[in-house]
């Protein structure tokens, strides 16, 4: 085997290890509480290796979330492209969303959505807008096909979806639920079953 391939493979393993460790720690404890040192120690890599791949912790969060968003959108697209009735697509989307949130703590969601870091907030808004545009296109198509009420503006649906992220920043609302996953289930069921044609 070529030695350069061995080195590249080893480097890719270190990068994957850092990303996997960061995801586990961030999802458990939130972004603020986790340090670069803790990530390196848990991943079994040096800080020098960390800084070879990432400028700082925020850069790591962005790259990790980019990976998560890309994977999420690919999975969402798979569901929406299935040749099944729209109601079934919505049900699968709800189950998929709940599965995604199984291991995410309230601390992570709060830290991510209400970060005081401008760079991270811009990134979040950009990714959210990209996702919501694709979702809006799907809702418009579903409306044209008669699956969503004609008297609803797709832009209103998009506006509501944007507002849903604020729910995760409302301490009194979060206290009503045992986890972000429970809140998501309640919100999605209320939201989707309020717009479907019956």
mmCIF file of C-alpha atoms in Angstrom, residues 148-153:
data_model
loop_
_atom_site.group_PDB
_atom_site.id
_atom_site.type_symbol
_atom_site.label_atom_id
_atom_site.label_comp_id
_atom_site.label_asym_id
_atom_site.label_seq_id
_atom_site.Cartn_x
_atom_site.Cartn_y
_atom_site.Cartn_z
ATOM 1 C CA UNK A 148 -52.373 21.189 1.608
ATOM 2 C CA UNK A 149 -55.308 23.561 2.016
ATOM 3 C CA UNK A 150 -55.584 26.069 -0.814
ATOM 4 C CA UNK A 151 -56.522 28.916 1.527
ATOM 5 C CA UNK A 152 -53.107 28.848 3.243
ATOM 6 C CA UNK A 153 -50.220 30.855 1.879
#
